[in-house]
XYZ file of N, CA, C and O in Angstrom:
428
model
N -22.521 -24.967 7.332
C -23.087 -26.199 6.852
C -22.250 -27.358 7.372
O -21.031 -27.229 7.483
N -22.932 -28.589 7.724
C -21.853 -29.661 8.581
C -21.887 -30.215 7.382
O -22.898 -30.378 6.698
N -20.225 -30.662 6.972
C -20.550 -31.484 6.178
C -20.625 -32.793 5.855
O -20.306 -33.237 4.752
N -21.274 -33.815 7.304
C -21.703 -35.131 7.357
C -22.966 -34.876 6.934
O -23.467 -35.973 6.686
N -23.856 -33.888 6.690
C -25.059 -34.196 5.725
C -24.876 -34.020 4.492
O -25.933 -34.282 3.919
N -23.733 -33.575 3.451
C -23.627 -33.546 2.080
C -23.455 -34.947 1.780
O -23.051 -34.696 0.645
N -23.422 -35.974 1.815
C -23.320 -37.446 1.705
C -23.748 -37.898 0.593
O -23.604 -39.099 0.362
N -24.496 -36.886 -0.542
C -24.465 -38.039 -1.960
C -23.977 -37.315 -2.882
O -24.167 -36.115 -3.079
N -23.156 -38.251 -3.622
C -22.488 -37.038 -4.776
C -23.535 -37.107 -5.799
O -24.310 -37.949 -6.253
N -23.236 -35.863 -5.976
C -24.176 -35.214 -7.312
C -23.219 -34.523 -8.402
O -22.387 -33.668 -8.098
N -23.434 -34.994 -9.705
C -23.313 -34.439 -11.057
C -24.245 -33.305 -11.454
O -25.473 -33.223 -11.474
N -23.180 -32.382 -11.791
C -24.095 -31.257 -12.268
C -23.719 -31.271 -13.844
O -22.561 -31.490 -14.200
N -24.788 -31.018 -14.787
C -24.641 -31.437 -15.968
C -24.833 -30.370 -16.923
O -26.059 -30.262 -16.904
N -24.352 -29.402 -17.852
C -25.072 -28.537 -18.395
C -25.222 -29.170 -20.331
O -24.660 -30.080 -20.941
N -26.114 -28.273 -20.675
C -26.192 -28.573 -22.152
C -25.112 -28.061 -23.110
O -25.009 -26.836 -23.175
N -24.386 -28.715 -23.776
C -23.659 -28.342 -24.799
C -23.778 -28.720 -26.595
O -24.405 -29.645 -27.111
N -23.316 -28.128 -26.969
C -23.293 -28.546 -28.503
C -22.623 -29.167 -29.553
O -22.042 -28.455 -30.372
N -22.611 -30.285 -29.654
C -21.936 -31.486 -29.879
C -21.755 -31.862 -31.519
O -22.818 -32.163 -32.063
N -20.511 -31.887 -32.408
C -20.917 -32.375 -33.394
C -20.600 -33.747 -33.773
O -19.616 -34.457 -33.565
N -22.229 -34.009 -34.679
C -21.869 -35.230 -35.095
C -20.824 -36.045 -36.095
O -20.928 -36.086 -37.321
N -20.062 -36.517 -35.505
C -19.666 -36.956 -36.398
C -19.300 -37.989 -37.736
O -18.316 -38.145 -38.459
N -20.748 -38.632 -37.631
C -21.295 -38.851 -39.404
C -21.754 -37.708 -40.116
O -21.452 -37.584 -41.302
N -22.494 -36.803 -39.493
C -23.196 -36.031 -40.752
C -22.964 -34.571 -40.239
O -23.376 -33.642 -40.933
N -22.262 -34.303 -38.944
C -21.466 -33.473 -39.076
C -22.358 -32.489 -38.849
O -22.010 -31.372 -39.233
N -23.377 -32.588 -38.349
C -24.380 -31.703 -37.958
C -24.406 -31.262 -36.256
O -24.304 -32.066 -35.329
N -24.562 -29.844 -36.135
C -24.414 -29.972 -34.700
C -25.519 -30.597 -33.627
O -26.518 -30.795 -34.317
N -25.707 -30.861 -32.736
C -26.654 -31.139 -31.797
C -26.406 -30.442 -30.247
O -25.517 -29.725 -29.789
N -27.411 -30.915 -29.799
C -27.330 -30.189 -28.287
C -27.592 -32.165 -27.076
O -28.344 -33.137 -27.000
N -26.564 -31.687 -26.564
C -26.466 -33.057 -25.469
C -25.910 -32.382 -24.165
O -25.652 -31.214 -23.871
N -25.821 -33.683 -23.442
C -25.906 -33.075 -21.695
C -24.408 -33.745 -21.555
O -24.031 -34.861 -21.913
N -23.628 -32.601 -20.863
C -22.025 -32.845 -20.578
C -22.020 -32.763 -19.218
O -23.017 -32.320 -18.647
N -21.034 -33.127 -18.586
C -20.469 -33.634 -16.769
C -19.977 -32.216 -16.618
O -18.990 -32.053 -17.336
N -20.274 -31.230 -16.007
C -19.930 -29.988 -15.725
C -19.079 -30.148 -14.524
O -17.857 -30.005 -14.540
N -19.763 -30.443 -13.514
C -19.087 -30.747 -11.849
C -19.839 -32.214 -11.137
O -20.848 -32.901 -11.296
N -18.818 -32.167 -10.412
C -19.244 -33.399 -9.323
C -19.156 -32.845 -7.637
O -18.129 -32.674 -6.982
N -19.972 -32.727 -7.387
C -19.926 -32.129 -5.640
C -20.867 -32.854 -4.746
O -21.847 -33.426 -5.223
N -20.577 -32.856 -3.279
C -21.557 -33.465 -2.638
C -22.195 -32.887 -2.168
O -21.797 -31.770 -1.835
N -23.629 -33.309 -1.842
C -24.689 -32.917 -1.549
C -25.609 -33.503 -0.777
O -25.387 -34.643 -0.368
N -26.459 -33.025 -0.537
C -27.990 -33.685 0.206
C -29.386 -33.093 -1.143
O -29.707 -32.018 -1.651
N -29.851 -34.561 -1.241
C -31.209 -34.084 -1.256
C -32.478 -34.471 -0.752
O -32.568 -35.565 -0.195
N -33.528 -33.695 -0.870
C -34.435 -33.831 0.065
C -35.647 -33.456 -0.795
O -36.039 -32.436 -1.362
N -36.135 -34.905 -0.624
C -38.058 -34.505 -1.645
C -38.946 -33.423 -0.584
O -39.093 -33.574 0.629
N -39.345 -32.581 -1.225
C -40.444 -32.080 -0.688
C -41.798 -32.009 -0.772
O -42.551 -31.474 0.041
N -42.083 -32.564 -1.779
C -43.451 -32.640 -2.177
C -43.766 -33.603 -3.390
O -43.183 -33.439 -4.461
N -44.467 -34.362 -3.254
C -45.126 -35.129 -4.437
C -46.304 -34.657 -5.008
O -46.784 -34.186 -3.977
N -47.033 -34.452 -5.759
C -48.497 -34.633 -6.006
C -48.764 -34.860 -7.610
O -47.944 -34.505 -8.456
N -49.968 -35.473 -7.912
C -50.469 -35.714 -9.354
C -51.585 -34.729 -9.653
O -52.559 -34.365 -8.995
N -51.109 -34.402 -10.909
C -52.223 -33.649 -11.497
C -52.769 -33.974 -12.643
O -52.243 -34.873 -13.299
N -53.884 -33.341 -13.104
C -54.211 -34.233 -14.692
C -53.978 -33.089 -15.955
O -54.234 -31.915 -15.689
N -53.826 -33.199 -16.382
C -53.199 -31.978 -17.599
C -53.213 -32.924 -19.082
O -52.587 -33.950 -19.346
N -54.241 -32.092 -19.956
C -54.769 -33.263 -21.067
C -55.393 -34.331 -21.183
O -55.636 -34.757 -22.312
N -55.860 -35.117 -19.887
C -56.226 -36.407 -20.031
C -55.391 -37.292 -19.765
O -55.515 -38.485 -20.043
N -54.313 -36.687 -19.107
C -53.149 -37.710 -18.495
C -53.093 -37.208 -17.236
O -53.558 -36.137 -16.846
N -52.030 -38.689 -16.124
C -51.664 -37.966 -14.836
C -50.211 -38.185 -14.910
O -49.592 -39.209 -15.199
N -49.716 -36.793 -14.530
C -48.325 -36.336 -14.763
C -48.157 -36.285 -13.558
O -49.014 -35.774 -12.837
N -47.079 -36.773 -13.094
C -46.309 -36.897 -11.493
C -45.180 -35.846 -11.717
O -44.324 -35.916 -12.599
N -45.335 -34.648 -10.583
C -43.814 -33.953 -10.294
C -43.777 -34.006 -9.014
O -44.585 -33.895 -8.092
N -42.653 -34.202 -9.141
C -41.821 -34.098 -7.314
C -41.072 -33.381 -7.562
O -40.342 -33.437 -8.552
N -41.079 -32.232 -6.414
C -40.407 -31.162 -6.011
C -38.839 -31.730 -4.842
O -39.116 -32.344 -3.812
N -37.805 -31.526 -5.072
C -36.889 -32.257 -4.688
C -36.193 -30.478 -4.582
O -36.283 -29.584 -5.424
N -35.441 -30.457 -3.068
C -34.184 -29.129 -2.941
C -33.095 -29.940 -2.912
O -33.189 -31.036 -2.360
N -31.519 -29.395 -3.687
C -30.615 -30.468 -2.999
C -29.975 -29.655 -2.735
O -30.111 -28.615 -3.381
N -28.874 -29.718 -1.570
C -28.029 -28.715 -1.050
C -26.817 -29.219 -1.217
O -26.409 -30.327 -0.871
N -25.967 -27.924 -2.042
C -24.476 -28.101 -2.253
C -23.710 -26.961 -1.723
O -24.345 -25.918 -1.563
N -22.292 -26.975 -1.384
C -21.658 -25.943 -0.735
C -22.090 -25.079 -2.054
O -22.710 -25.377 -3.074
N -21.548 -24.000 -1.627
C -21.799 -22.465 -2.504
C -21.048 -22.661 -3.692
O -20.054 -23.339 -3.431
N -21.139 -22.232 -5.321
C -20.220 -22.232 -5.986
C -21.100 -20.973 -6.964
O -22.327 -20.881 -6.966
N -20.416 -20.312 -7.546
C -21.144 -18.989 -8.458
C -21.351 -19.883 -9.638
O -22.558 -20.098 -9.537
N -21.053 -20.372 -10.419
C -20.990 -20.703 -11.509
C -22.449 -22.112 -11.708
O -22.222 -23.128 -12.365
N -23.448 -21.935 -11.210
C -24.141 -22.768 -11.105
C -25.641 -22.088 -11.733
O -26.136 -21.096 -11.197
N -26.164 -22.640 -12.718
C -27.548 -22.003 -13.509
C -28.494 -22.706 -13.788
O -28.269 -23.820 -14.261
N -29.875 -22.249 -13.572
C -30.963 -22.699 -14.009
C -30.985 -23.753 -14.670
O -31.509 -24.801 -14.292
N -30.417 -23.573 -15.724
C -30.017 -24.252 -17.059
C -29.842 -25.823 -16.979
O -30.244 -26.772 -17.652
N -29.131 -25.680 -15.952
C -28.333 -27.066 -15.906
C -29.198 -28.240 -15.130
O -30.414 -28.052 -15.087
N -28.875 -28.980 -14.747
C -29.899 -30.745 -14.196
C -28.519 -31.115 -13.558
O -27.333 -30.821 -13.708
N -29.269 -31.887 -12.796
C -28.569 -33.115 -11.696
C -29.172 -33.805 -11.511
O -30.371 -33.787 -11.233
N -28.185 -34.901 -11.670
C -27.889 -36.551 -11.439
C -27.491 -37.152 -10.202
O -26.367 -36.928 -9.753
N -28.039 -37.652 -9.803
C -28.256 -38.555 -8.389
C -28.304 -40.159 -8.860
O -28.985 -40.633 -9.770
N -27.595 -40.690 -8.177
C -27.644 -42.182 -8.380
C -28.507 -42.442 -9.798
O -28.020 -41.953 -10.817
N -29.715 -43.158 -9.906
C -30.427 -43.104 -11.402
C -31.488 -41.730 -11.277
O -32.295 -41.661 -12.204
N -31.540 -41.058 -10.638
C -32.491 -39.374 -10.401
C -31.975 -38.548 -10.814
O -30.966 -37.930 -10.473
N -32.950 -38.436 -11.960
C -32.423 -37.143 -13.000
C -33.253 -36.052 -12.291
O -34.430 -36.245 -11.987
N -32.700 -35.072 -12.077
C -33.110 -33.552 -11.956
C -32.741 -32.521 -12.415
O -31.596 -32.073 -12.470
N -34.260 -31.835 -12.981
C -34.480 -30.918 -13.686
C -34.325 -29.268 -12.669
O -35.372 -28.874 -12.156
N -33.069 -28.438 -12.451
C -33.013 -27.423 -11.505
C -34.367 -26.293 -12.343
O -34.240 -25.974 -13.526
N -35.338 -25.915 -11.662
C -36.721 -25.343 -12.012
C -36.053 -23.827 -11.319
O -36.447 -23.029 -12.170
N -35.481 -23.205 -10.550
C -35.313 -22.116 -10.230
C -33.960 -21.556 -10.455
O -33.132 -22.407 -10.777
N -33.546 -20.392 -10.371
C -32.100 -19.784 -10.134
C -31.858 -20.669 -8.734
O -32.838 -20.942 -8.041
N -30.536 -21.100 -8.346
C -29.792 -21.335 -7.263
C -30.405 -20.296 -6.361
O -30.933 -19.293 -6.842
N -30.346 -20.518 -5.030
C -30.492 -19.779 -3.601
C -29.133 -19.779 -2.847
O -28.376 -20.742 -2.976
N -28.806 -18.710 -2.056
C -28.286 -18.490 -1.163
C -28.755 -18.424 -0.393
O -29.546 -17.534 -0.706
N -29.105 -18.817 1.093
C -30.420 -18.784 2.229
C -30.155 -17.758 2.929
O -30.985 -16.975 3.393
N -28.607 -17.694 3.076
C -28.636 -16.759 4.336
C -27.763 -15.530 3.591
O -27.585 -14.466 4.185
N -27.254 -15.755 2.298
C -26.649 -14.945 2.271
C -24.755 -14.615 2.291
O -24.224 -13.611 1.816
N -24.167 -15.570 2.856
C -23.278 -16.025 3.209
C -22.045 -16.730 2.323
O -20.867 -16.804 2.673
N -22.553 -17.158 1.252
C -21.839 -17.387 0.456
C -21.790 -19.355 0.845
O -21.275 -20.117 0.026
N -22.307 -19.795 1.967
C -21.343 -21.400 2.482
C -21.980 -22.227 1.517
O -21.270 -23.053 0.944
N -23.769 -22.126 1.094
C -24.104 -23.212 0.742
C -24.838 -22.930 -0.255
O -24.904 -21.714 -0.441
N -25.598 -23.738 -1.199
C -26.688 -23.355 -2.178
C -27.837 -24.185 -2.258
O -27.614 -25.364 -1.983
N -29.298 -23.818 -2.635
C -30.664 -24.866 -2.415
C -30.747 -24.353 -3.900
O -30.700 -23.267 -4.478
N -30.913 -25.877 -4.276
C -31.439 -25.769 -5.776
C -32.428 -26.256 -5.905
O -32.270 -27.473 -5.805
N -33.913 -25.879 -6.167
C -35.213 -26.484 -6.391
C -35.231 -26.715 -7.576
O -35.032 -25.937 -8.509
N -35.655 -28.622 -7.598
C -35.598 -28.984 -8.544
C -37.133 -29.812 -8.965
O -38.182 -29.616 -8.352
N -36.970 -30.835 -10.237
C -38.016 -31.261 -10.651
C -37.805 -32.052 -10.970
O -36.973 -31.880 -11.861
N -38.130 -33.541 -10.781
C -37.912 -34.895 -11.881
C -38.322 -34.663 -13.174
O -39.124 -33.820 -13.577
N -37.542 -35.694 -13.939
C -37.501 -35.709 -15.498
C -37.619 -36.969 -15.923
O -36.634 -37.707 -15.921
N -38.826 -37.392 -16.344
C -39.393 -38.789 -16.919
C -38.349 -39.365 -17.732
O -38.530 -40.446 -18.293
């Protein structure tokens, strides 16, 4: 992977469980897991109608060097682009260098 195309840093964010502390109740919120650079790249736009509304998803891959510790679970942050990771991480070739995470915007 060259890495003059990883050029935007990306936050990887996972969910954790947070307590409040007025009422001391737990909650679930989004914590700064990692910061790595990356590329991303829209791949597809389209609208569909679902209920009587039109819901916009864009399909967005972003590519980060390889790291194991990276899950479904989690979203990335791009400048103000929140993304929703929709698949397990990829390895393309196998190799261990890099990872494609297909993702999804989040209204």
């Amino acid at each position: 992977m060259r890495a003059g195309l990883l050029r935007r840093k990306v936050a990887i964010q996972k969910l954790v469980e947070v307590k409040d502390p007025l009422s001391g109740e737990l909650k679930k919120d989004w914590a700064d897991f990692a910061t790595v650079w990356g590329s991303i790249e829209d791949l597809a736009g389209r609208e569909f109608f679902d209920a009587q509304q039109v819901n916009s998803e864009i399909t967005t891959r972003v590519k980060i060097r390889y790291r194991k510790d990276i899950k479904a679970t989690m979203r990335i942050i791009c400048d103000d682009r929140v993304l929703e990771i929709a698949a397990p991480p990829i390895d393309p070739d196998g190799r261990k260098r890099e990872l494609y995470l297909l993702c999804k915007g989040v209204s």
